[in-house]
CSV table of C-alpha atoms in Angstrom, one decimal:
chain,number,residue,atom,x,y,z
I,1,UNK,CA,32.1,0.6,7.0
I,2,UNK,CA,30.9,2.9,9.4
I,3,UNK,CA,28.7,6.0,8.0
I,4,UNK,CA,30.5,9.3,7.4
I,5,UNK,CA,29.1,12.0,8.8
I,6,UNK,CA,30.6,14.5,7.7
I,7,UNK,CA,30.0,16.8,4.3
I,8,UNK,CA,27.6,15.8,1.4
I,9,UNK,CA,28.9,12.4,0.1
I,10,UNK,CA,28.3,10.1,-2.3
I,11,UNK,CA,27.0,7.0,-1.0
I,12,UNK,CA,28.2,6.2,2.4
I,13,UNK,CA,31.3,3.8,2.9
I,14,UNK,CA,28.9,1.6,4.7
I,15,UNK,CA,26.4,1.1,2.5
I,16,UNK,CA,28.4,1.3,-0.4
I,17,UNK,CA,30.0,-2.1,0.6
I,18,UNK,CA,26.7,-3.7,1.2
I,19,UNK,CA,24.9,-2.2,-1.6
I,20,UNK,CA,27.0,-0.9,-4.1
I,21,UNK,CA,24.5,0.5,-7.1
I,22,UNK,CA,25.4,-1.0,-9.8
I,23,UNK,CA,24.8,0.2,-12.7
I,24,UNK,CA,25.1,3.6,-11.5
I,25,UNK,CA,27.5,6.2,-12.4
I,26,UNK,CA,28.4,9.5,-12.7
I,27,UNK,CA,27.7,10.0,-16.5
I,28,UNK,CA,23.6,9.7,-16.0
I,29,UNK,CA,21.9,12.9,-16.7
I,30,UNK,CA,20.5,15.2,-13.9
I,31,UNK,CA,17.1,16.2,-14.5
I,32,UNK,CA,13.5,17.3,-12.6
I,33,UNK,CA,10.5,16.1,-12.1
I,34,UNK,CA,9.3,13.5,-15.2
I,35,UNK,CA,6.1,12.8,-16.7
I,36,UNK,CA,4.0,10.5,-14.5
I,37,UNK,CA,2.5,8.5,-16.9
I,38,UNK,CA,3.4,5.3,-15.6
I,39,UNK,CA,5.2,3.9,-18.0
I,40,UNK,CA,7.9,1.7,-16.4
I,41,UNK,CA,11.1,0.6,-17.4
I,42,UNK,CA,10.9,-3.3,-18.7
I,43,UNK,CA,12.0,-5.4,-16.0
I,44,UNK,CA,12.2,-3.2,-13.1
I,45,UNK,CA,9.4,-2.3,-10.5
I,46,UNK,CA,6.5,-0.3,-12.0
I,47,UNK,CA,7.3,2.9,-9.9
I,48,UNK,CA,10.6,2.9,-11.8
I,49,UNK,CA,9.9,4.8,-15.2
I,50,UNK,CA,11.9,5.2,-18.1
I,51,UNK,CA,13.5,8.8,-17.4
I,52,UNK,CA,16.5,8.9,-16.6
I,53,UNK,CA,17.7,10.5,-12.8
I,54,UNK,CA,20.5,11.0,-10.4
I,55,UNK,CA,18.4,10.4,-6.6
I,56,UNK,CA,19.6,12.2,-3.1
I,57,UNK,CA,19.1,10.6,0.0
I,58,UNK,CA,19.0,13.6,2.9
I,59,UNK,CA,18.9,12.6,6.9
I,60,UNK,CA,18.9,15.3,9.7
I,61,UNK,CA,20.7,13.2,11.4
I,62,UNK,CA,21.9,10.1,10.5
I,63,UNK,CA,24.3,9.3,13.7
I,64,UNK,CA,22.6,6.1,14.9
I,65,UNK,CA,22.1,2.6,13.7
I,66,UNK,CA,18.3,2.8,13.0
I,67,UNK,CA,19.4,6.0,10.6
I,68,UNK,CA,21.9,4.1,9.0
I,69,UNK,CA,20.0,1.0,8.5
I,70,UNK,CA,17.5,3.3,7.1
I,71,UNK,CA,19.7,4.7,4.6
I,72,UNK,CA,20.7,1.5,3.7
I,73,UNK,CA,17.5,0.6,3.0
I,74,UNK,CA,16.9,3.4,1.0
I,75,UNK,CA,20.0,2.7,-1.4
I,76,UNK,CA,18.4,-0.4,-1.5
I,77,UNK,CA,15.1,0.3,-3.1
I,78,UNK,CA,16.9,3.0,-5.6
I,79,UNK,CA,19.1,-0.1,-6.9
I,80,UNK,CA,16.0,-1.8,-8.0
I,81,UNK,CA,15.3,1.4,-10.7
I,82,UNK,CA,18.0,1.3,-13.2
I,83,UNK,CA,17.1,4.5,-14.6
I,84,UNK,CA,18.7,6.1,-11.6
I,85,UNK,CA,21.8,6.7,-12.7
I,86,UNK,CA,23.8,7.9,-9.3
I,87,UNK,CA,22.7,7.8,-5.7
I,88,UNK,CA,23.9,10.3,-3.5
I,89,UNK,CA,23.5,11.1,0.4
I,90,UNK,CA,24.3,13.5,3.0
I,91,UNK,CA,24.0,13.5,6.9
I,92,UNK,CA,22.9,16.8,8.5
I,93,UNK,CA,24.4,15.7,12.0
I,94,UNK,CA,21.6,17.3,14.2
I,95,UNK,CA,22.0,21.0,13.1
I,96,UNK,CA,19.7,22.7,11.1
I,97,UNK,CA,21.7,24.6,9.5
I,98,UNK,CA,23.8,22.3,8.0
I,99,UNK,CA,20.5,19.9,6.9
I,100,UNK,CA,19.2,23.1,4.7
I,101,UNK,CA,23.0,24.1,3.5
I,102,UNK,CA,22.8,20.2,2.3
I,103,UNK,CA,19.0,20.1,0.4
I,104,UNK,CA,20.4,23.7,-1.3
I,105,UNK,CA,23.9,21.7,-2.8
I,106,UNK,CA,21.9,18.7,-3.7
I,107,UNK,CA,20.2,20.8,-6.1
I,108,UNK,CA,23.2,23.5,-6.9
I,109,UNK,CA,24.8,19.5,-8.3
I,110,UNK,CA,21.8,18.7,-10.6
I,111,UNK,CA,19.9,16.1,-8.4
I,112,UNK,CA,16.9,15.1,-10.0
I,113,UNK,CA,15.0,13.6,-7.1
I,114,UNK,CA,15.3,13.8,-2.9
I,115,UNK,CA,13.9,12.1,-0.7
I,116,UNK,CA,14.5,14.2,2.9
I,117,UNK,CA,14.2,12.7,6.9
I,118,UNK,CA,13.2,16.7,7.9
I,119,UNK,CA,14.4,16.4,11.5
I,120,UNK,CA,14.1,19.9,12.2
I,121,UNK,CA,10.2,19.9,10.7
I,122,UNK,CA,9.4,23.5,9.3
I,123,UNK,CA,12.6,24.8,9.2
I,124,UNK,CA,13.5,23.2,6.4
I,125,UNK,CA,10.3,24.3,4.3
I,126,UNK,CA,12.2,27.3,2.8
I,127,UNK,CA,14.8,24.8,1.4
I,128,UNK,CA,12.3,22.0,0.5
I,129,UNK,CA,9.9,25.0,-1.6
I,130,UNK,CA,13.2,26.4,-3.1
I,131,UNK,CA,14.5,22.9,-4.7
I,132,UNK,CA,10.8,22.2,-5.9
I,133,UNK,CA,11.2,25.6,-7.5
I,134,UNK,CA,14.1,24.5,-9.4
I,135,UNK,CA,12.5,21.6,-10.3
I,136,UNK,CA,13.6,18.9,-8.9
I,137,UNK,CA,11.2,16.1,-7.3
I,138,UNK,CA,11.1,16.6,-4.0
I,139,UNK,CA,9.8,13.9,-1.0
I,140,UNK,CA,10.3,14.7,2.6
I,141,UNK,CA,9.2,11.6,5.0
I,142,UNK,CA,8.3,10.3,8.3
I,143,UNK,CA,8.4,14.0,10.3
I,144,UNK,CA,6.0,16.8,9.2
I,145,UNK,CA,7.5,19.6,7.3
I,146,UNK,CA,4.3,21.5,7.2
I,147,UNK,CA,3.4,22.9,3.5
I,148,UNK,CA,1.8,21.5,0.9
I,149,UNK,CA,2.2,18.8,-1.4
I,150,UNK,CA,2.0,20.1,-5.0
I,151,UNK,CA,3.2,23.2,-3.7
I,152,UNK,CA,6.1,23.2,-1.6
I,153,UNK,CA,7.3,19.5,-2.1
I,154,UNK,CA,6.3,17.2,-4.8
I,155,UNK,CA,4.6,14.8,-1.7
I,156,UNK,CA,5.0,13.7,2.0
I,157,UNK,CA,4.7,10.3,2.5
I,158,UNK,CA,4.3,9.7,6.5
I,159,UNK,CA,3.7,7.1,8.5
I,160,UNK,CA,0.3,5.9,10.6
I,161,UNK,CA,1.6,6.5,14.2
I,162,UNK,CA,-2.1,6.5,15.4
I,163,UNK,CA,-2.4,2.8,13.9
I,164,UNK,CA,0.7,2.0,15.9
I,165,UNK,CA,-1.3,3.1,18.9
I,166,UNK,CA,-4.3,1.7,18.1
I,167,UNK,CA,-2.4,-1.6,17.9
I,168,UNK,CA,-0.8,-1.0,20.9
I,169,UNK,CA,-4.0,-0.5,22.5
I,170,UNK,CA,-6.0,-2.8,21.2
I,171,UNK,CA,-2.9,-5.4,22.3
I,172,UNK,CA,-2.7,-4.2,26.0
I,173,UNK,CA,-7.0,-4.6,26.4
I,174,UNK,CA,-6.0,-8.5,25.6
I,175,UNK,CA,-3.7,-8.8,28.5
I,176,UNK,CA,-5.0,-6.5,30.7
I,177,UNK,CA,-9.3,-7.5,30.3
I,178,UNK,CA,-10.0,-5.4,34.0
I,179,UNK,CA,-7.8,-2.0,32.9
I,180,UNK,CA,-4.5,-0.7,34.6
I,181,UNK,CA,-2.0,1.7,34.8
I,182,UNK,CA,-0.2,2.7,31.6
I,183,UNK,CA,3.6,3.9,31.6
I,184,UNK,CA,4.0,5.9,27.9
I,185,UNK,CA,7.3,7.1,27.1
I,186,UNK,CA,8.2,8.9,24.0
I,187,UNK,CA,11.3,11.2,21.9
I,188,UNK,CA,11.6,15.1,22.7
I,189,UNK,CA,9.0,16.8,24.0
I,190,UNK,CA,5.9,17.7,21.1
I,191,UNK,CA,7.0,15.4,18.8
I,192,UNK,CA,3.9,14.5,17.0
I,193,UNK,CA,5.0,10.7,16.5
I,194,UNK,CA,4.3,10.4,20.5
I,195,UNK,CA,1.3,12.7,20.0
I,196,UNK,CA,-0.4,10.1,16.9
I,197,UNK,CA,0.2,7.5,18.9
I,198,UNK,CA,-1.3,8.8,22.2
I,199,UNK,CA,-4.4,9.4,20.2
I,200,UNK,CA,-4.6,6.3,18.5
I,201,UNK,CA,-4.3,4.4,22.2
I,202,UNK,CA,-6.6,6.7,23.5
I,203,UNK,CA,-9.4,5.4,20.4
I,204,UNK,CA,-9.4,2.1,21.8
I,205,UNK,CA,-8.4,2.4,25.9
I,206,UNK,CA,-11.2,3.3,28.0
I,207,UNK,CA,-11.2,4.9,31.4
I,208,UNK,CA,-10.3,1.8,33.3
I,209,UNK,CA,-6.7,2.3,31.0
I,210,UNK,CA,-5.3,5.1,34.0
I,211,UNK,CA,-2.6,6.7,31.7
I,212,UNK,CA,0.2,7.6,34.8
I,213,UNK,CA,1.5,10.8,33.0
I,214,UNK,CA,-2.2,12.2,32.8
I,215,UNK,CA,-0.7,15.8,32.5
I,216,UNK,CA,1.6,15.5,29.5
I,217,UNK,CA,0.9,13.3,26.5
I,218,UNK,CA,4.1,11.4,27.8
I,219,UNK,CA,7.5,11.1,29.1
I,220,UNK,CA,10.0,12.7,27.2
I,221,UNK,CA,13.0,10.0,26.8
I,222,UNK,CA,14.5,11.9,23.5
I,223,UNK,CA,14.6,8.0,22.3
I,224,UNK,CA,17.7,8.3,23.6
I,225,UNK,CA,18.8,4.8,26.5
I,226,UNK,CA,20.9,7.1,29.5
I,227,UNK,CA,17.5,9.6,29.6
I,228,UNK,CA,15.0,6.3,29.4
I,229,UNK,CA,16.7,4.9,32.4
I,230,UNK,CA,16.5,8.1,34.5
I,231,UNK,CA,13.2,8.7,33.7
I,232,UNK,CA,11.5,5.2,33.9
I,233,UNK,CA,13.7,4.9,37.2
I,234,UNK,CA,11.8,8.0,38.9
I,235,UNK,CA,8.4,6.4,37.5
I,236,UNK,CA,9.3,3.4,38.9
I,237,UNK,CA,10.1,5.3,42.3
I,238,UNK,CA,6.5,6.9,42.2
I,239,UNK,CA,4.6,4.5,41.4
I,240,UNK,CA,3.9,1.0,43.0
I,241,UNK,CA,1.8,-0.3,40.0
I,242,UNK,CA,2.8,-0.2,36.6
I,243,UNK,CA,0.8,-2.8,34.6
I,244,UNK,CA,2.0,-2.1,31.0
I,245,UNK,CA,4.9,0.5,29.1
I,246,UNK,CA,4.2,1.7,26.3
I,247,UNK,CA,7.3,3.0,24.3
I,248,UNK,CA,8.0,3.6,20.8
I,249,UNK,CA,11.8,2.8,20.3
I,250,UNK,CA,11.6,-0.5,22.0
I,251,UNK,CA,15.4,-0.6,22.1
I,252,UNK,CA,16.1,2.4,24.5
I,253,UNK,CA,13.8,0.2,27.1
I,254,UNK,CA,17.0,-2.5,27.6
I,255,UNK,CA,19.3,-0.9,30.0
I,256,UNK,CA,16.7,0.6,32.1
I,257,UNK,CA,14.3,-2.7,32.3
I,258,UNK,CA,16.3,-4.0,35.1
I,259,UNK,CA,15.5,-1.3,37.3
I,260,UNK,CA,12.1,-3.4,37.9
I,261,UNK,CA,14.5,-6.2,38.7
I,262,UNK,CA,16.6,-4.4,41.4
I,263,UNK,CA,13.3,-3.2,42.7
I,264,UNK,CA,11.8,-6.7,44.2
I,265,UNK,CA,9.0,-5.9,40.9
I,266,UNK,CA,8.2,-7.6,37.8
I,267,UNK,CA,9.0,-6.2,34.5
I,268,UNK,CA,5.9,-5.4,33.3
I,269,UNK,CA,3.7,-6.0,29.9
I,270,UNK,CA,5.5,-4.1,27.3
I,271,UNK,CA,4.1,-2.7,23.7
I,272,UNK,CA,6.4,-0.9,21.4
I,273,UNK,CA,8.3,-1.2,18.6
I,274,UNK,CA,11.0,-4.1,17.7
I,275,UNK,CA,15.2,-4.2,17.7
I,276,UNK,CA,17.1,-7.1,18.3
I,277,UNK,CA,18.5,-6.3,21.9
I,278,UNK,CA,14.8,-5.8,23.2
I,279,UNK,CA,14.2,-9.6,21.6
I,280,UNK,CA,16.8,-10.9,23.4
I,281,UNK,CA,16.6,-9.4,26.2
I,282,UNK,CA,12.8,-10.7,26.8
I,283,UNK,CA,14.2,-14.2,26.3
I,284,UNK,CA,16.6,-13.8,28.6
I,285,UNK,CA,14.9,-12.5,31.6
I,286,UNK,CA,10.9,-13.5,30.3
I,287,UNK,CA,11.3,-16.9,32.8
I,288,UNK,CA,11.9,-14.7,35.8
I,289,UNK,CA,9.4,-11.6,35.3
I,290,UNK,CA,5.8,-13.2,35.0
I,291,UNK,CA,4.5,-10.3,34.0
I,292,UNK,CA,6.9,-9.7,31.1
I,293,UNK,CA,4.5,-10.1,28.4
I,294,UNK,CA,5.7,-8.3,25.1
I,295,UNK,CA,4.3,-7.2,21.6
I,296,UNK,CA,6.0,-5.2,18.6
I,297,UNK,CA,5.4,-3.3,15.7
I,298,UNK,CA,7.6,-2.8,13.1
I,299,UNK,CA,10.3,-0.4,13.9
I,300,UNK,CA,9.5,1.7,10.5
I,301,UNK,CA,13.1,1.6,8.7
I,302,UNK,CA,11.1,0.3,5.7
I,303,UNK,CA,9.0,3.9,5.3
I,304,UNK,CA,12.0,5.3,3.1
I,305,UNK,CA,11.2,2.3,0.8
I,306,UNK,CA,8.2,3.7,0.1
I,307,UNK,CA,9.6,7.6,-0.2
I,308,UNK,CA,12.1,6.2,-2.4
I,309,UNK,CA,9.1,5.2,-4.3
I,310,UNK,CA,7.5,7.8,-4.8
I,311,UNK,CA,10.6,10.1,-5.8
I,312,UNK,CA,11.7,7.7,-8.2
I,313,UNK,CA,8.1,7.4,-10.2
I,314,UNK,CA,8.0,11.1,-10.0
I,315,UNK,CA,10.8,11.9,-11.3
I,316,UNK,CA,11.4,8.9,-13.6
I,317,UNK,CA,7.5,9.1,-14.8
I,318,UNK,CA,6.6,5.6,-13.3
I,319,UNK,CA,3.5,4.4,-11.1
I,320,UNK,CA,3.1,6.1,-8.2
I,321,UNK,CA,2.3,3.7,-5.1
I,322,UNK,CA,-1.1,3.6,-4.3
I,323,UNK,CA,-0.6,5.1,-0.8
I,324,UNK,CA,1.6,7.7,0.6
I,325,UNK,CA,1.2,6.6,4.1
I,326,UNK,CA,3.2,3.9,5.5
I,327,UNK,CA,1.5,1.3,7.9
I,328,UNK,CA,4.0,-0.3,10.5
I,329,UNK,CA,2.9,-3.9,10.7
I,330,UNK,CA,2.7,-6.2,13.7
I,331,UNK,CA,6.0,-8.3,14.3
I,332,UNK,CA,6.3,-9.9,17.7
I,333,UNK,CA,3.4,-11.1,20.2
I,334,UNK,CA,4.7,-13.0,23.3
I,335,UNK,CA,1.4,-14.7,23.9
I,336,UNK,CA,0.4,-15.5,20.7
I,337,UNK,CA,3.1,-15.7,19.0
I,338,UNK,CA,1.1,-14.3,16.1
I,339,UNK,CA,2.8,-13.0,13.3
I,340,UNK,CA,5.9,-13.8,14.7
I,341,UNK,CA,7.1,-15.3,18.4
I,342,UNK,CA,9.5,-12.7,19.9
I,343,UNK,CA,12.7,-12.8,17.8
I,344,UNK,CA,16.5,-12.9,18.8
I,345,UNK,CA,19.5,-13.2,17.4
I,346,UNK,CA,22.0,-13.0,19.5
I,347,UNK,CA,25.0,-13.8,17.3
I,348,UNK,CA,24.4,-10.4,15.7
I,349,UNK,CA,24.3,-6.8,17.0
I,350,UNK,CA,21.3,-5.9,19.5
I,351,UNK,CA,21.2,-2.7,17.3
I,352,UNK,CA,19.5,-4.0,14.2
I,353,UNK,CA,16.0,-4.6,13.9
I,354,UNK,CA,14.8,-8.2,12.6
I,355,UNK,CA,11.3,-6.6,10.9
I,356,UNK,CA,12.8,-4.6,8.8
I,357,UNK,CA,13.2,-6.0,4.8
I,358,UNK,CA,17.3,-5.3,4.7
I,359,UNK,CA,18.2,-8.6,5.6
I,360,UNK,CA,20.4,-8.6,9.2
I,361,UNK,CA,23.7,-9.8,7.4
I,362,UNK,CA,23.6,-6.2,5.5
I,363,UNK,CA,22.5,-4.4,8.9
I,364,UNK,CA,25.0,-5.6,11.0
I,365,UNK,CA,27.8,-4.9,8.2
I,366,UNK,CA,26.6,-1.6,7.9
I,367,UNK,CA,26.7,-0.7,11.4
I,368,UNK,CA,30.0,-1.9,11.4
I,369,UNK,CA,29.4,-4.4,14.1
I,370,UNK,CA,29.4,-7.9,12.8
C-alpha cells in the first residue's frame, strides 16, 4: 500500500485501497476550465458543479508520510464531487525536472483540473502558465510559485504561516510572562514558510523574547530528524539557557529531544506543529522534564482540501470557497488543555498526525504501517 513513486500514475496503490473513487472512471470527459456560476451538483458540496472533469493531483515530492497523507487527503475531498470523473496523481521525487515533465503529461492526457505542491517554487511557472494556456484549471498550493493568479494559474491557495507564528507567539508570552531565549528551527534555508512564521512571532514577541539565532531568520533542519538532531545538539552545546523551541514539523523534534536529557537539562517549552510521535513522546517523558510544556498547530495536511476545492468549482463551475488562504488551527495545549490535551496514540504509527480530517485508521494504512 505503500505510494509509488515512480512515473505518472493513476491513483496511488495506497490511497487507492483506502479511498478508492467510486464512481470514477476512465470514460468521463476531459475538459478545461468551466463556468463559475455556482451551480452545484444536487447532493454533493456546493464547490462541486455540474461539469463534468478528470482532476490531477501533482507533489514535488511525495516520499514521506506527511505527503502521502496529504495526497490521501486530497483523493479524499475529489470523492465528495461526483462530477469528477477520474483522479489521477504523480510524484516528482525531489527533481525538478521530472515535477515540470509531469504538469506537461497531465495536460498532453486531457486533465481538466490540477491541483500542484510546487516544491521547486518558480521553476515550475513555465509549466504551470503553459497548462493554463491549454486551458485547463490550474491550482498550485502551500509553496509560492510566483506569477499571477488569472494569469499564469487559475489561483494559489496558501497557507497563513504568519498566523502560525503569531500563535506560537502569543502561546510562548503565556508561559514565559518575564521573556527568554527562543530556539527556532526551520526546513532549507529561505524557505518562506520559516520566514512567515518568523514575522508573525516577531508581531507579538517583544525584546525581552532574545531570539538565539539573531543572525539568520533560523536554523536550517531541512525538516528532515538526522540534520534536527545535529543541529539542536550544537545549540544545545552553545547555549546554557534555552527557554522555549520553536519548530514547525514538530515530528523531526523526537529523536533529538533527548539530547536535553543526556545533558543533566530539561526539555524545554515547545511550540510547533502536531504528529503522533511528538504526542507521545511528551507523555512519556513530560513527568521528568518540568519544563516540558508543549502547544500545536495543526500540521496543515488539510490545505490540499481546500486546493481541491477550488480546482474542482473551477473547473466544474461550482462555488468557489470563500477564502484561498488556509488557516492552521490550534490542536494541542499542555497547560490548558484547550482545544485539545496533547494527543497520543500509540497503538498506531508516530508518523500520522491526529489533527488532520483523514481519520488515523486511513493514515496509518496508507503509510503502510498499521
Amino acid at each position: 500500500m505503500e505510494i509509488r513513486t515512480k512515473g505518472t500514475v493513476l491513483v496511488s496503490a495506497g490511497v487507492a485501497a483506502v479511498l478508492a473513487l467510486s464512481g470514477c472512471s476512465d470514460s468521463g470527459t476531459a475538459g478545461g476550465s468551466g463556468d463559475t456560476g455556482g451551480t452545484s451538483l444536487a447532493g454533493a458540496p456546493s464547490w462541486c458543479g455540474t461539469k463534468k472533469v478528470t482532476f490531477a493531483q501533482l507533489d514535488g515530492f511525495g516520499g514521506n508520510s506527511w505527503r502521502q497523507v496529504t495526497t490521501a487527503s486530497g483523493a479524499e475531498e475529489a470523492k465528495k464531487c461526483p462530477s469528477v470523473t477520474q483522479y489521477e496523481y504523480a510524484d516528482g521525487q525531489g527533481n525538478t525536472q521530472k515535477a515540470i515533465s509531469d504538469i506537461n503529461g497531465m495536460v498532453a492526457k486531457g486533465v481538466g483540473a490540477m491541483v500542484v505542491f510546487g516544491d521547486a517554487g518558480p521553476a515550475v511557472l513555465p509549466a504551470l502558465r503553459s497548462a493554463t494556456k491549454a486551458g485547463v484549471t490550474v491550482v498550485p498550493y502551500r509553496v509560492d510559485v510566483g506569477g499571477k493568479a488569472g494569469t499564469d494559474y487559475t489561483q494559489f491557495v496558501g497557507a497563513s504561516f504568519v498566523d502560525d507564528g503569531k500563535s506560537w507567539g502569543t502561546w510562548i508570552k503565556s508561559v514565559l510572562p518575564n521573556g527568554g531565549n527562543v530556539l527556532f528551527l526551520s526546513g532549507p534555508k529561505g524557505n518562506s514558510q520559516g520566514n512567515d512564521e518568523r514575522t508573525g512571532m516577531k508581531q507579538v514577541l517583544d525584546d525581552k523574547y532574545n531570539f538565539i539565532n539573531q543572525d539568520q531568520p533560523y536554523d536550517v533542519t531541512n525538516w528532515d530528524p538526522a540534520l534536527t538532531q545535529q543541529v539542536l545538539t550544537a545549540e544545545i552545546a552553545k547555549n546554557p539557557k534555552i527557554d522555549v523551541i520553536v519548530s514547525d514539523f514538530g515530528p523531526s523534534l523526537v529523536g533529538a529531544l533527548p539530547v536535553f536529557q543526556k545533558s543533566g537539562r530539561s526539555i524545554p517549552a515547545i511550540a510547533t506543529s502536531d504528529g503522533n510521535s511528538l504526542g507521545c513522546f511528551w507523555q512519556k517523558n513530560q513527568s521528568s522534564n518540568p519544563d516540558f510544556k508543549l502547544m500545536t498547530v495543526a500540521t496543515g495536511n488539510d490545505n490540499v482540501r481546500l486546493a481541491v476545492q477550488w480546482a474542482i468549482a473551477k473547473a466544474t463551475g461550482g462555488k468557489v470557497p470563500d477564502t484561498s488562504t488556509f488557516t492552521a488551527p490550534k490542536f494541542e495545549d499542555s497547560v490548558t488543555s484547550k482545544p485539545n490535551a496533547v494527543q497520543c496514540d500509540s497503538n498506531l504509527p508516530g508518523d500520522i498526525y491526529l489533527s488532520a480530517q483523514l481519520s488515523k485508521d486511513q493514515q496509518a494504512a496508507v503509510i503502510n504501517k498499521k
